[in-house]
Amino acid sequence: MPRLVLPGVEMRASFVEAMGEFQAEGRGQEHDQSMVGDEIRDARWQTPEGFAAFAADLRAKAVDEPPPGRVRGTTWWWCEGTTYLGRIAVRHELTESLRKKGGHIGYDVRPTARRLGHGTAMLAAALPKARELGLDRVLITCDEDNRGSWRIIEANGGELEFAADGIRRYWVTT
């Protein structure tokens, strides 16, 4: 049964496979400003030593003081055993730009694990964790053409606030 886990070295082999899947669909290019895009460009995860540092840095972002213009965020990986299926991050607060696009929660399901209910289950598992962080409701945004993400958010109680300029903005009670 899949569950949320903090990033760890035991998922390295599966994580590397997943990053290859994301790259094969064009993710990680300079124009990809998503968290997965950033992770692909952070090539440290390609070696065992670098992967350990990469995972430790992801865990530290939940507690360390962020650089100016950034916010604290907790990242969990959605895994079944040591198989990496996706990632979800909860930002502890919002900047003005995150209020427009990005929101409190961002997630990705690896291509070979899509359309199996993982996104919906992963978001459902993360909402109580967001509440534990003091968030009574969270903003989640997605691209207007990403119907899969609409369904995930709406299945978790998302209420559409705004849809224009290529973005859909939802509020979800935690």
XYZ file of N, CA and C in Angstrom:
522
model
N 0.844 -1.185 0.000
C 0.000 0.000 0.000
C 0.888 1.247 0.000
N 0.722 2.140 -0.959
C 1.545 3.353 -1.003
C 1.306 4.241 0.220
N 2.342 4.992 0.574
C 2.241 5.926 1.697
C 3.224 7.074 1.494
N 2.993 8.151 2.254
C 3.909 9.281 2.228
C 5.101 8.967 3.109
N 6.291 9.221 2.587
C 7.521 9.053 3.360
C 8.410 10.265 3.100
N 9.248 10.577 4.072
C 10.233 11.633 3.855
C 11.296 11.116 2.896
N 11.879 11.989 2.085
C 12.899 11.551 1.129
C 14.025 10.789 1.820
N 14.390 9.651 1.246
C 15.445 8.830 1.832
C 16.208 8.051 0.777
N 17.404 7.589 1.160
C 18.306 6.936 0.218
C 17.783 5.590 -0.275
N 16.900 4.949 0.490
C 16.406 3.631 0.081
C 15.576 3.682 -1.199
N 15.106 4.867 -1.595
C 14.315 5.002 -2.815
C 15.156 5.431 -4.021
N 16.470 5.471 -3.883
C 17.320 6.032 -4.932
C 17.106 5.386 -6.301
N 17.176 4.063 -6.393
C 17.089 3.400 -7.702
C 15.777 3.734 -8.399
N 14.684 3.684 -7.661
C 13.377 3.965 -8.245
C 13.226 5.452 -8.584
N 13.781 6.324 -7.745
C 13.742 7.759 -8.001
C 14.474 8.068 -9.312
N 15.645 7.470 -9.496
C 16.429 7.695 -10.718
C 15.628 7.241 -11.938
N 14.956 6.093 -11.848
C 14.104 5.628 -12.947
C 12.992 6.639 -13.241
N 12.359 7.141 -12.181
C 11.263 8.108 -12.349
C 11.761 9.389 -13.011
N 12.933 9.880 -12.610
C 13.478 11.091 -13.222
C 13.724 10.861 -14.706
N 14.150 9.657 -15.076
C 14.302 9.318 -16.491
C 12.969 9.376 -17.231
N 11.895 8.913 -16.560
C 10.566 8.980 -17.172
C 10.134 10.434 -17.376
N 10.361 11.267 -16.374
C 10.006 12.688 -16.501
C 10.807 13.345 -17.617
N 12.101 13.040 -17.689
C 12.932 13.613 -18.747
C 12.456 13.163 -20.126
N 12.039 11.918 -20.247
C 11.571 11.393 -21.530
C 10.332 12.128 -22.026
N 9.546 12.700 -21.109
C 8.378 13.473 -21.540
C 8.692 14.962 -21.660
N 9.988 15.314 -21.589
C 10.404 16.692 -21.826
C 10.573 17.547 -20.585
N 10.439 16.968 -19.408
C 10.601 17.744 -18.181
C 12.074 18.020 -17.918
N 12.338 19.089 -17.161
C 13.702 19.429 -16.780
C 14.380 20.444 -17.671
N 13.709 20.856 -18.762
C 14.272 21.896 -19.623
C 14.254 23.236 -18.865
N 14.998 24.206 -19.345
C 15.072 25.508 -18.660
C 13.700 26.150 -18.453
N 12.772 25.974 -19.400
C 11.448 26.581 -19.276
C 10.572 25.861 -18.246
N 10.970 24.666 -17.802
C 10.209 23.893 -16.816
C 10.555 24.417 -15.425
N 9.697 25.272 -14.912
C 9.932 25.888 -13.604
C 9.257 25.125 -12.467
N 8.893 23.882 -12.707
C 8.260 23.060 -11.683
C 9.308 22.507 -10.718
N 8.824 21.927 -9.619
C 9.739 21.311 -8.667
C 10.463 20.122 -9.295
N 9.752 19.328 -10.092
C 10.412 18.205 -10.766
C 11.463 18.735 -11.743
N 11.159 19.814 -12.442
C 12.146 20.422 -13.334
C 13.401 20.831 -12.581
N 13.207 21.468 -11.425
C 14.348 21.856 -10.586
C 15.129 20.628 -10.128
N 14.399 19.579 -9.739
C 15.061 18.368 -9.260
C 15.861 17.696 -10.371
N 15.338 17.684 -11.580
C 16.076 17.081 -12.700
C 17.370 17.854 -12.948
N 17.283 19.174 -12.909
C 18.481 19.983 -13.159
C 19.497 19.883 -12.021
N 19.069 19.506 -10.823
C 19.968 19.289 -9.685
C 20.522 17.879 -9.811
N 21.553 17.727 -10.590
C 22.045 16.405 -10.984
C 22.732 15.640 -9.856
N 22.763 16.181 -8.640
C 23.417 15.475 -7.527
C 22.841 14.085 -7.314
N 21.560 13.901 -7.575
C 20.896 12.631 -7.292
C 21.408 11.480 -8.164
N 22.251 11.788 -9.139
C 22.724 10.744 -10.050
C 23.794 9.843 -9.439
N 24.436 10.279 -8.359
C 25.422 9.432 -7.683
C 24.889 9.089 -6.292
N 25.312 7.961 -5.736
C 24.837 7.596 -4.392
C 25.144 8.658 -3.336
N 26.338 9.225 -3.359
C 26.708 10.247 -2.376
C 25.881 11.518 -2.576
N 25.749 11.911 -3.825
C 24.964 13.101 -4.135
C 23.501 12.909 -3.802
N 22.997 11.697 -4.006
C 21.595 11.431 -3.698
C 21.325 11.588 -2.210
N 22.232 11.106 -1.381
C 22.064 11.241 0.070
C 21.993 12.720 0.453
N 22.854 13.548 -0.133
C 22.827 14.990 0.151
C 21.550 15.627 -0.388
N 21.139 15.227 -1.564
C 19.915 15.737 -2.179
C 18.708 15.450 -1.287
N 18.576 14.212 -0.818
C 17.449 13.836 0.044
C 17.512 14.592 1.373
N 18.706 14.736 1.941
C 18.859 15.479 3.194
C 18.464 16.945 3.010
N 18.840 17.541 1.883
C 18.464 18.934 1.609
C 16.950 19.089 1.486
N 16.284 18.136 0.853
C 14.819 18.199 0.764
C 14.197 18.156 2.153
N 14.704 17.275 3.018
C 14.170 17.188 4.384
C 14.441 18.474 5.161
N 15.593 19.092 4.944
C 15.965 20.309 5.672
C 15.095 21.507 5.303
N 14.535 21.523 4.090
C 13.712 22.659 3.656
C 12.467 22.831 4.513
N 12.122 21.822 5.293
C 10.962 21.917 6.183
C 11.286 22.687 7.456
N 12.562 22.767 7.812
C 12.928 23.379 9.094
C 13.902 24.547 8.974
N 14.748 24.546 7.969
C 15.745 25.608 7.821
C 15.104 26.915 7.386
N 15.750 28.012 7.742
C 15.303 29.330 7.293
C 15.513 29.417 5.784
N 14.448 29.715 5.038
C 14.595 29.762 3.576
C 15.300 31.035 3.117
N 15.880 30.998 1.922
C 16.478 32.209 1.363
C 15.393 33.261 1.096
N 15.783 34.513 0.942
C 14.796 35.567 0.667
C 13.931 35.228 -0.551
N 12.625 35.473 -0.418
C 11.692 35.227 -1.502
C 11.187 33.794 -1.573
N 11.691 32.921 -0.705
C 11.271 31.518 -0.670
C 10.543 31.259 0.645
N 9.881 30.121 0.725
C 9.175 29.749 1.954
C 9.579 28.333 2.360
N 9.358 28.024 3.633
C 9.587 26.651 4.087
C 8.613 25.724 3.385
N 9.060 24.516 3.142
C 8.191 23.528 2.530
C 8.608 22.128 2.929
N 7.628 21.286 3.140
C 7.889 19.886 3.468
C 7.562 19.036 2.250
N 8.512 18.215 1.861
C 8.343 17.314 0.723
C 8.230 15.884 1.232
N 7.229 15.192 0.705
C 7.099 13.757 0.941
C 7.129 13.062 -0.402
N 7.602 11.840 -0.379
C 7.539 10.998 -1.558
C 6.432 9.979 -1.348
N 5.689 9.699 -2.396
C 4.620 8.709 -2.382
C 5.257 7.413 -2.862
N 5.388 6.456 -1.954
C 6.125 5.236 -2.260
C 5.353 3.993 -1.837
N 5.596 2.945 -2.576
C 5.122 1.620 -2.188
C 6.387 0.802 -1.956
N 6.664 0.526 -0.688
C 7.955 -0.071 -0.344
C 9.048 0.915 -0.724
N 9.988 0.461 -1.547
C 11.060 1.355 -2.007
C 10.812 1.867 -3.427
N 9.590 1.700 -3.916
C 9.249 2.187 -5.255
C 8.687 3.599 -5.168
N 9.388 4.530 -5.786
C 8.989 5.930 -5.843
C 7.893 6.084 -6.895
N 6.718 6.586 -6.457
C 5.583 6.777 -7.363
C 5.324 8.251 -7.663
N 5.760 9.138 -6.785
C 5.538 10.564 -6.982
C 6.011 11.361 -5.798
N 5.764 12.663 -5.871
C 6.171 13.560 -4.792
C 5.087 14.599 -4.569
N 5.033 15.087 -3.330
C 4.112 16.156 -3.009
C 4.811 17.069 -2.017
N 4.648 18.360 -2.186
C 5.267 19.331 -1.291
C 4.190 20.276 -0.769
N 4.279 20.547 0.523
C 3.385 21.510 1.159
C 4.219 22.709 1.575
N 3.908 23.855 0.984
C 4.574 25.100 1.368
C 3.868 25.628 2.614
N 4.645 26.007 3.607
C 4.095 26.393 4.903
C 3.405 27.748 4.881
N 3.700 28.552 3.899
C 3.061 29.856 3.722
C 3.135 30.226 2.247
N 2.547 31.359 1.900
C 2.528 31.797 0.504
C 3.229 33.132 0.339
N 3.940 33.275 -0.770
C 4.429 34.574 -1.207
C 3.365 35.138 -2.149
N 3.524 36.363 -2.554
C 2.570 36.954 -3.490
C 2.546 36.181 -4.806
N 3.709 35.764 -5.291
C 3.725 35.026 -6.561
C 3.101 33.637 -6.401
N 3.276 32.984 -5.254
C 2.642 31.680 -5.034
C 1.125 31.793 -4.924
N 0.648 32.966 -4.514
C -0.806 33.187 -4.472
C -1.386 33.182 -5.893
N -0.590 33.608 -6.864
C -1.049 33.645 -8.254
C -0.885 32.282 -8.916
N 0.267 31.661 -8.729
C 0.543 30.367 -9.362
C 1.479 29.583 -8.448
N 1.080 28.386 -8.157
C 1.907 27.525 -7.311
C 1.157 27.063 -6.075
N 0.640 28.024 -5.319
C -0.144 27.691 -4.144
C 0.653 27.027 -3.042
N -0.085 26.415 -2.103
C 0.535 25.724 -0.972
C 1.066 24.348 -1.344
N 0.406 23.692 -2.294
C 0.741 22.290 -2.575
C 1.055 22.095 -4.051
N 2.137 21.375 -4.274
C 2.508 20.963 -5.621
C 2.798 19.478 -5.606
N 2.459 18.787 -6.661
C 2.667 17.337 -6.698
C 2.916 16.876 -8.120
N 3.556 15.730 -8.224
C 3.804 15.080 -9.508
C 3.746 13.576 -9.296
N 3.147 12.878 -10.223
C 3.136 11.419 -10.241
C 3.990 10.985 -11.421
N 4.873 10.034 -11.182
C 5.742 9.574 -12.278
C 4.885 9.033 -13.424
N 5.297 9.225 -14.653
C 4.471 8.842 -15.801
C 3.926 7.418 -15.779
N 4.733 6.435 -15.385
C 4.253 5.053 -15.411
C 3.285 4.733 -14.277
N 3.085 5.662 -13.344
C 2.157 5.443 -12.226
C 0.893 6.298 -12.351
N 0.747 7.015 -13.449
C -0.418 7.875 -13.629
C -1.663 7.066 -13.959
N -2.811 7.699 -13.690
C -4.138 7.121 -13.980
C -4.425 5.857 -13.180
N -3.788 5.767 -12.020
C -4.005 4.626 -11.129
C -4.532 5.074 -9.765
N -4.846 6.371 -9.639
C -5.379 6.894 -8.382
C -4.329 7.409 -7.416
N -3.061 7.384 -7.805
C -2.015 7.812 -6.880
C -2.084 9.303 -6.557
N -2.352 10.140 -7.543
C -2.427 11.584 -7.286
C -3.516 11.915 -6.284
N -4.687 11.339 -6.457
C -5.812 11.590 -5.551
C -5.487 11.104 -4.147
N -4.936 9.901 -4.046
C -4.600 9.338 -2.735
C -3.466 10.113 -2.071
N -2.493 10.534 -2.841
C -1.363 11.275 -2.304
C -1.818 12.615 -1.738
N -2.671 13.325 -2.475
C -3.180 14.603 -1.977
C -4.027 14.385 -0.723
N -4.868 13.358 -0.726
C -5.690 13.063 0.456
C -4.811 12.795 1.678
N -3.689 12.114 1.482
C -2.782 11.820 2.594
C -2.035 13.067 3.066
N -1.802 14.016 2.167
C -1.045 15.226 2.527
C -1.909 16.281 3.218
N -3.211 16.284 2.975
C -4.059 17.324 3.561
C -4.018 17.329 5.094
N -4.090 16.182 5.783
C -3.961 16.221 7.246
C -2.586 16.722 7.699
N -1.561 16.460 6.916
C -0.225 16.953 7.253
C -0.176 18.477 7.116
N -0.877 19.013 6.131
C -0.960 20.468 5.990
C -1.682 21.069 7.195
N -2.714 20.390 7.651
C -3.444 20.862 8.840
C -2.523 20.868 10.056
N -1.698 19.826 10.205
C -0.728 19.765 11.305
C 0.251 20.938 11.252
N 0.494 21.462 10.067
C 1.373 22.626 9.904
C 0.644 23.935 10.196
N -0.656 23.856 10.545
C -1.428 25.049 10.878
C -2.221 25.634 9.731
N -2.335 24.902 8.638
C -3.070 25.394 7.472
C -4.488 24.820 7.490
N -5.488 25.674 7.709
C -6.888 25.225 7.725
C -7.412 24.961 6.317
N -6.869 25.683 5.360
C -7.198 25.462 3.962
C -5.965 25.787 3.150
N -5.880 25.164 1.982
C -4.702 25.332 1.138
C -5.113 25.731 -0.265
N -4.269 26.510 -0.881
C -4.439 26.902 -2.274
C -3.652 25.922 -3.134
N -4.315 25.386 -4.161
C -3.653 24.500 -5.114
C -3.982 25.023 -6.505
N -2.961 25.208 -7.311
C -3.182 25.678 -8.674
C -2.748 24.603 -9.656
N -3.324 24.667 -10.843
C -2.901 23.762 -11.917
C -3.140 24.465 -13.247
N -2.522 23.947 -14.273
C -2.736 24.489 -15.606
C -4.159 24.177 -16.055
N -4.758 25.119 -16.792
C -6.138 24.937 -17.256
C -6.306 23.697 -18.133
N -5.264 23.296 -18.818
C -5.389 22.142 -19.704
C -5.027 20.815 -19.020
N -4.780 20.838 -17.721
C -4.404 19.630 -16.992
C -5.630 19.033 -16.291
N -6.473 18.384 -17.068
C -7.721 17.816 -16.533
C -7.470 16.763 -15.457
N -6.386 16.032 -15.561
C -6.067 15.049 -14.529
C -5.878 15.710 -13.184
N -5.186 16.841 -13.173
C -4.974 17.567 -11.915
C -6.289 18.155 -11.394
N -7.140 18.657 -12.288
C -8.468 19.150 -11.856
C -9.169 18.058 -11.067
N -9.173 16.856 -11.655
C -9.912 15.745 -11.037
C -9.334 15.391 -9.672
N -8.022 15.397 -9.560
C -7.372 15.104 -8.277
C -7.800 16.124 -7.226
N -7.719 17.399 -7.572
C -8.051 18.467 -6.628
C -9.540 18.425 -6.276
N -10.387 18.294 -7.268
C -11.827 18.281 -7.017
C -12.244 17.046 -6.225
N -11.590 15.904 -6.443
C -11.896 14.695 -5.675
C -11.543 14.862 -4.199
N -10.666 15.821 -3.908
C -10.270 16.104 -2.536
C -10.959 17.334 -1.972
N -12.087 17.715 -2.587
C -12.890 18.819 -2.058
C -12.497 20.191 -2.550
N -11.674 20.273 -3.573
C -11.245 21.563 -4.093
C -12.400 22.380 -4.637
N -12.442 23.638 -4.227
C -13.457 24.572 -4.718
C -12.774 25.573 -5.638
N -13.225 25.601 -6.887
C -12.626 26.477 -7.879
C -12.884 27.933 -7.514
N -11.797 28.699 -7.413
C -11.898 30.125 -7.121
C -11.785 30.950 -8.402
N -10.955 30.470 -9.349
C -10.593 31.295 -10.493
C -10.072 30.395 -11.606
N -10.446 30.691 -12.827
C -9.900 29.974 -13.979
C -9.740 30.968 -15.119
N -8.518 31.340 -15.412
C -8.202 32.256 -16.508
C -6.688 32.315 -16.662
N -6.266 32.891 -17.755
C -4.836 33.066 -18.009
C -4.059 31.757 -17.931
N -4.726 30.639 -18.273
C -4.060 29.350 -18.286
C -3.951 28.646 -16.946
N -4.522 29.242 -15.895
C -4.385 28.703 -14.533
C -5.755 28.487 -13.902
N -5.884 27.421 -13.147
C -7.064 27.170 -12.303
C -6.587 27.224 -10.854
N -7.305 27.972 -10.032
C -6.961 28.119 -8.612
C -8.078 27.520 -7.760
N -7.682 26.604 -6.893
C -8.629 25.926 -6.005
C -8.240 26.138 -4.547
N -9.261 26.200 -3.675
C -9.053 26.168 -2.234
C -9.588 24.834 -1.735
N -8.813 24.206 -0.862
C -9.184 22.911 -0.294
C -9.080 23.002 1.219
N -10.155 22.627 1.906
C -10.125 22.576 3.367
C -9.312 21.360 3.794
N -8.464 21.568 4.799
C -7.615 20.467 5.254
C -8.320 19.657 6.314
